[in-house]
mmCIF file of C-alpha atoms in Angstrom:
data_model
loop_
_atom_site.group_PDB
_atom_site.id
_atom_site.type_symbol
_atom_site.label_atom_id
_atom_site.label_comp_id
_atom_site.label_asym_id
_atom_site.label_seq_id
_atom_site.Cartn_x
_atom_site.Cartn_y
_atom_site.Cartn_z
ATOM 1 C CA UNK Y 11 88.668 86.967 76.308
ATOM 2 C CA UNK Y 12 89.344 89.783 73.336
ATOM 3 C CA UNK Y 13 92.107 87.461 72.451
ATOM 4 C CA UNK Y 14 94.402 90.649 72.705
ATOM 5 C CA UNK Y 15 96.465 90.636 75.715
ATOM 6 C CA UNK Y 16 98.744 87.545 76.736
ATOM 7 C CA UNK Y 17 99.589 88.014 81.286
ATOM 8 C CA UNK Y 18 103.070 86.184 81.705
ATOM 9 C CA UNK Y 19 104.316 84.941 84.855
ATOM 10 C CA UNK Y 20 107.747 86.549 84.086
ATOM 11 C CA UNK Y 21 110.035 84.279 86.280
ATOM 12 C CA UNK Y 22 108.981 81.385 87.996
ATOM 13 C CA UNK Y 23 112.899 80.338 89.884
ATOM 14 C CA UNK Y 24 113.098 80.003 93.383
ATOM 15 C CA UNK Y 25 115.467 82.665 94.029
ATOM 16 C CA UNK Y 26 113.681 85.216 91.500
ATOM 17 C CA UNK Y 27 114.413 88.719 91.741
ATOM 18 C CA UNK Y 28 111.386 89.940 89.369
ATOM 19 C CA UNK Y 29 108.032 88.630 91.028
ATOM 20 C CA UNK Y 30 105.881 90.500 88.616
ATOM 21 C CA UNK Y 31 103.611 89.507 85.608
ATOM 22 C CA UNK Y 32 104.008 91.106 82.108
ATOM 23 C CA UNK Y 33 101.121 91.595 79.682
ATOM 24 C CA UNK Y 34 101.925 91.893 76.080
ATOM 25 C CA UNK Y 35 100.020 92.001 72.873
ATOM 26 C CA UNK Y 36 99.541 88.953 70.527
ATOM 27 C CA UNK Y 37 102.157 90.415 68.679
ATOM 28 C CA UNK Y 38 104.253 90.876 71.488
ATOM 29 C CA UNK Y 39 104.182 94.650 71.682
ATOM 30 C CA UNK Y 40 104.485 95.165 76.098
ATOM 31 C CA UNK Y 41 101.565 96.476 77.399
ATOM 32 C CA UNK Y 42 102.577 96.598 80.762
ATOM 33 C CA UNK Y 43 103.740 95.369 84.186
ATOM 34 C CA UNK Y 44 101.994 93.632 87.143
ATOM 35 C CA UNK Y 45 104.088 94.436 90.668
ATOM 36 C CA UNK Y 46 103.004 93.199 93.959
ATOM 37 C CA UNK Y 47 103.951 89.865 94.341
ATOM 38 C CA UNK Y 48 106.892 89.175 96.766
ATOM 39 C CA UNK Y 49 107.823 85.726 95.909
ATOM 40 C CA UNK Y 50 107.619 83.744 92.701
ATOM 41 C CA UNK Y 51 104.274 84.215 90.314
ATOM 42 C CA UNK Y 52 102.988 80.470 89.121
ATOM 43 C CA UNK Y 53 99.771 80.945 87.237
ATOM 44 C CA UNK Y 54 97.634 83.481 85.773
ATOM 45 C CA UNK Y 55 94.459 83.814 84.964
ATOM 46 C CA UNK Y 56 91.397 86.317 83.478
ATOM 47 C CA UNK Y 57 88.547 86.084 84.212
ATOM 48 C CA UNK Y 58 86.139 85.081 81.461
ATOM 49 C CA UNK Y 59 84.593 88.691 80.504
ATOM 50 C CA UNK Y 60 88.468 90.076 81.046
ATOM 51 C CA UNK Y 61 87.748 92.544 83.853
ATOM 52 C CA UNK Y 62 90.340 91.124 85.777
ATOM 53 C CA UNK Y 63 93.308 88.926 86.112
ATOM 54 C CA UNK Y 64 94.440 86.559 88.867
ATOM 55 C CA UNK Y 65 97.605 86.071 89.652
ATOM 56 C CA UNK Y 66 98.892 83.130 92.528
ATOM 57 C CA UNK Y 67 102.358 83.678 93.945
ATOM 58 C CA UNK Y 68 103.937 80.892 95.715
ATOM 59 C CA UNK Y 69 107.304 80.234 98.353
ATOM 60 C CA UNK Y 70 107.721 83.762 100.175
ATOM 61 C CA UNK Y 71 104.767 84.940 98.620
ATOM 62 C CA UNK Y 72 102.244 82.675 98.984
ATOM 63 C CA UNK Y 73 98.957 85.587 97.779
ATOM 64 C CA UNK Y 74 96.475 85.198 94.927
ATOM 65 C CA UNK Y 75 96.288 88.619 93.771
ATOM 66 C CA UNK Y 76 93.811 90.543 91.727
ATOM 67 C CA UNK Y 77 94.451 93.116 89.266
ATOM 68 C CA UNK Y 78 92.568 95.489 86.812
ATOM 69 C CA UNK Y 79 94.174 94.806 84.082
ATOM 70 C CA UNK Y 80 93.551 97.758 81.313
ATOM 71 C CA UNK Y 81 95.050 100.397 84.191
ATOM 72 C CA UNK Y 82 96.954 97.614 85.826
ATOM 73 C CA UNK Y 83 96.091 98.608 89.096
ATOM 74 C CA UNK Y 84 95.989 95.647 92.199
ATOM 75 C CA UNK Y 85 92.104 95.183 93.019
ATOM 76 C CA UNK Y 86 92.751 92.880 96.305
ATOM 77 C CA UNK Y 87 94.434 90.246 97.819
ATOM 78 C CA UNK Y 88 92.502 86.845 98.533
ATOM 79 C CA UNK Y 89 94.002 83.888 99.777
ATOM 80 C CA UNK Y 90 96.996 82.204 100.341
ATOM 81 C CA UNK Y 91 98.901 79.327 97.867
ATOM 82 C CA UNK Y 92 98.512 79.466 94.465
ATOM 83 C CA UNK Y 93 100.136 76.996 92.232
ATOM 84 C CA UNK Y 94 97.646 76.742 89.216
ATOM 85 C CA UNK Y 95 94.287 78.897 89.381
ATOM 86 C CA UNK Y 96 91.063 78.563 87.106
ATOM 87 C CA UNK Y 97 87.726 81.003 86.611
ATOM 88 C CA UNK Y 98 84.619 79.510 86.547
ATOM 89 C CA UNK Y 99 83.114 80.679 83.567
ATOM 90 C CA UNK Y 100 80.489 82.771 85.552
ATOM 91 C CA UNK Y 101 83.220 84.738 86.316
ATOM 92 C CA UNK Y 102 82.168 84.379 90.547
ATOM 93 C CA UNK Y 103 84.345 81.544 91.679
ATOM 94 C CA UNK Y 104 88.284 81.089 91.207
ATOM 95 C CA UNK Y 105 89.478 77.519 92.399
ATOM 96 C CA UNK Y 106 92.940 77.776 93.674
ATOM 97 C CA UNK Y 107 95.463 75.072 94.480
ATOM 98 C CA UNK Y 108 95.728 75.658 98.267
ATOM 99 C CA UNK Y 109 99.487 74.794 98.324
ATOM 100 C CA UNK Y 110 102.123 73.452 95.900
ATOM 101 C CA UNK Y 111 105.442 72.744 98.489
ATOM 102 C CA UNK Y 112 106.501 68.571 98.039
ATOM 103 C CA UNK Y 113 106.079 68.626 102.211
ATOM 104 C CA UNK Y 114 102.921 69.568 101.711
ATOM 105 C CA UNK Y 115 100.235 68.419 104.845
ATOM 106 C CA UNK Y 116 97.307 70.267 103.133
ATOM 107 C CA UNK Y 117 96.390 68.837 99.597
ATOM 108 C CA UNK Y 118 93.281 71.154 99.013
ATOM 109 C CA UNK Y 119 91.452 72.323 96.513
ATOM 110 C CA UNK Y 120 89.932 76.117 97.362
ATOM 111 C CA UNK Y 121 87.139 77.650 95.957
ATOM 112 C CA UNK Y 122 86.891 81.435 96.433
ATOM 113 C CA UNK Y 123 84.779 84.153 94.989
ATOM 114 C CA UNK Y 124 85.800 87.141 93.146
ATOM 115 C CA UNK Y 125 85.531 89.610 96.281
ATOM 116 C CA UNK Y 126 87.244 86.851 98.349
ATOM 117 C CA UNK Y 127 84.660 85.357 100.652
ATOM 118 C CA UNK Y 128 85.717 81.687 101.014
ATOM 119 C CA UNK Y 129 83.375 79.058 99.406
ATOM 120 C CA UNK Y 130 84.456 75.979 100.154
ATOM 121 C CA UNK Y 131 87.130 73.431 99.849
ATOM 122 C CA UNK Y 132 87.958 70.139 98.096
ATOM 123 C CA UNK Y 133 89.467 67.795 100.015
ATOM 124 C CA UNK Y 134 90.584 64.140 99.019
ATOM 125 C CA UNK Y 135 93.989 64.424 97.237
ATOM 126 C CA UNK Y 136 96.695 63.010 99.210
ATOM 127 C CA UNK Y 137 99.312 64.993 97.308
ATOM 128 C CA UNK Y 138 100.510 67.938 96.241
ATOM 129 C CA UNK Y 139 97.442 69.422 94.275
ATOM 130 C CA UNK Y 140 98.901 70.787 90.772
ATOM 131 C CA UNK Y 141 96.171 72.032 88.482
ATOM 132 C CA UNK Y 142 92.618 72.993 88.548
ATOM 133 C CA UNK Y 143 90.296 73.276 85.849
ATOM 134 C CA UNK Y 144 86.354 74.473 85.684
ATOM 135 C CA UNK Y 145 84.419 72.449 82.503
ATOM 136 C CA UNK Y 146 83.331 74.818 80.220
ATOM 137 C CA UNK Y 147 79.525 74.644 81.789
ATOM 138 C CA UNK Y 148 80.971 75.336 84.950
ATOM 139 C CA UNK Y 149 79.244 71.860 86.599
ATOM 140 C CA UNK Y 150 82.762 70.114 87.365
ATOM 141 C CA UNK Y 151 85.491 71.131 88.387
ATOM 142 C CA UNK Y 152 88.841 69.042 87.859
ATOM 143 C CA UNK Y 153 92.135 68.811 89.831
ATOM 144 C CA UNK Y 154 94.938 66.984 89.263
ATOM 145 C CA UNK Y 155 97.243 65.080 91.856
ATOM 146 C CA UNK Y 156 100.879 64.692 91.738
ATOM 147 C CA UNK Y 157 104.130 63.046 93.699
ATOM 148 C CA UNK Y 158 102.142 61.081 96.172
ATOM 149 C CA UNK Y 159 98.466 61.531 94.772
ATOM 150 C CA UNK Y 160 98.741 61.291 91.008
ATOM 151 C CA UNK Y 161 95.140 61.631 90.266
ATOM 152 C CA UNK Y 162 93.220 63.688 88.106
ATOM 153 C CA UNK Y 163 89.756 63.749 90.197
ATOM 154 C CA UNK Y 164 86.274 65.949 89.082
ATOM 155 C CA UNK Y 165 84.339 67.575 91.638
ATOM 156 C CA UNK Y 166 81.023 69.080 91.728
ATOM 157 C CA UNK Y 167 81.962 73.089 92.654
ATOM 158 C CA UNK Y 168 78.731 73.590 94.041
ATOM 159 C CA UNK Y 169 78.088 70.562 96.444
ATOM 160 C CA UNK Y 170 82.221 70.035 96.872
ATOM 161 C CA UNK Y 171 81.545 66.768 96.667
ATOM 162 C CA UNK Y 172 83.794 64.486 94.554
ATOM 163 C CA UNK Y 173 82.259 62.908 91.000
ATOM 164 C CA UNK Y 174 85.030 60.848 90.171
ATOM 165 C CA UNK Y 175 88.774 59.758 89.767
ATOM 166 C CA UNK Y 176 89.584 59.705 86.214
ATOM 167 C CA UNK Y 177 93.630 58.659 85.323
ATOM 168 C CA UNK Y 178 97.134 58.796 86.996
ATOM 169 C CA UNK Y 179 99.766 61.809 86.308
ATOM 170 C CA UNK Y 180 98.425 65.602 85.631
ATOM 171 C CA UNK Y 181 100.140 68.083 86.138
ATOM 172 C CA UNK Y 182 98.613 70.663 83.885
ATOM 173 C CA UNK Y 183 94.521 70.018 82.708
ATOM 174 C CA UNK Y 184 92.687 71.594 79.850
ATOM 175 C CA UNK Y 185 88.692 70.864 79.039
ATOM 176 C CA UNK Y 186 87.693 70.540 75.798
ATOM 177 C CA UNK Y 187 85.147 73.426 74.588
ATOM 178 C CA UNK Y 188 82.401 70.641 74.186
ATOM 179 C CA UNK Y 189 83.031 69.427 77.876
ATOM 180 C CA UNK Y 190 83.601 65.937 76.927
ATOM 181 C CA UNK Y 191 87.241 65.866 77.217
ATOM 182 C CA UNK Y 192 89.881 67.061 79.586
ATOM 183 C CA UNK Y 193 93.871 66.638 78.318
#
């Protein structure tokens, strides 16, 4: 949120040795290392005052982690999967993809809050759930569907409850700051 620090998943292959997440400075000075993670790191994420950073590791680690990170210390564990994860901008919820393999049987969307306690989940893709995405007022939430789903669908976070199915093909969403857009 400073626009200071840059977490970087710092190898995402299947057969990764390093499982951790680097943070640098905007001019690429290091800053430090994440280490916890057993298994690939996908996404990252801090939370919108920057107390804390989220980290999803997937294949034989399958943990959303989270981490302190000025002293870079691991804060908890909290669920399993984690593919792409997003803050709401509260700062109380993070909405995890519940699990990114192609054989996937579980297509979920999960909402979790910062200390863990589960809040809910999305159901309604019926493929592998790629990316998730809170608008900027924090009143939808988006998701986007790929291989056999392929749709980008908005969800009230609150109710769970679907608002709508938007386009085809998303692997990666963004909202506009206005909330009027998502790319």
């Amino acid at each position: 949120p400073d626009g200071e620090t840059i977490a970087c998943c710092k190898n995402c292959k299947y057969d990764s040795s390093d499982s951790s997440v680097e943070l640098m400075s905007k001019t690429g000075r290091y800053k430090g290392t994440l280490r916890g993670h057993t298994g690939t790191v996908r996404s990252v994420a801090f939370s919108p005052n920057g107390s804390l950073l989220a980290s999803a590791g997937v294949y034989l680690d399958d943990k959303v982690r989270l981490w302190d990170p000025r002293t870079r210390e691991p804060k908890s564990t909290l669920m399993r999967n984690g593919v792409s994860l997003a803050w709401s901008p509260d700062g109380e919820t993070i909405a995890c993809c519940k699990n990114c393999k192609y054989d996937s049987s579980d297509s979920s969307v999960e909402l979790m809050s910062k200390t863990g306690r589960y809040k809910g989940t999305l159901r309604g893709h019926t493929g592998t759930v790629r990316s998730v995405a809170f608008s900027p007022n924090g009143s939808l939430l988006a998701s986007a569907g790929v291989y056999l789903d392929d749709k980008v669908r908005l969800w009230d976070p609150r109710t769970r409850e679907p608002k709508s199915t938007l386009m085809r093909n998303g692997v990666s969403l963004a909202w506009s700051p206005d909330g009027e857009t998502i790319a």
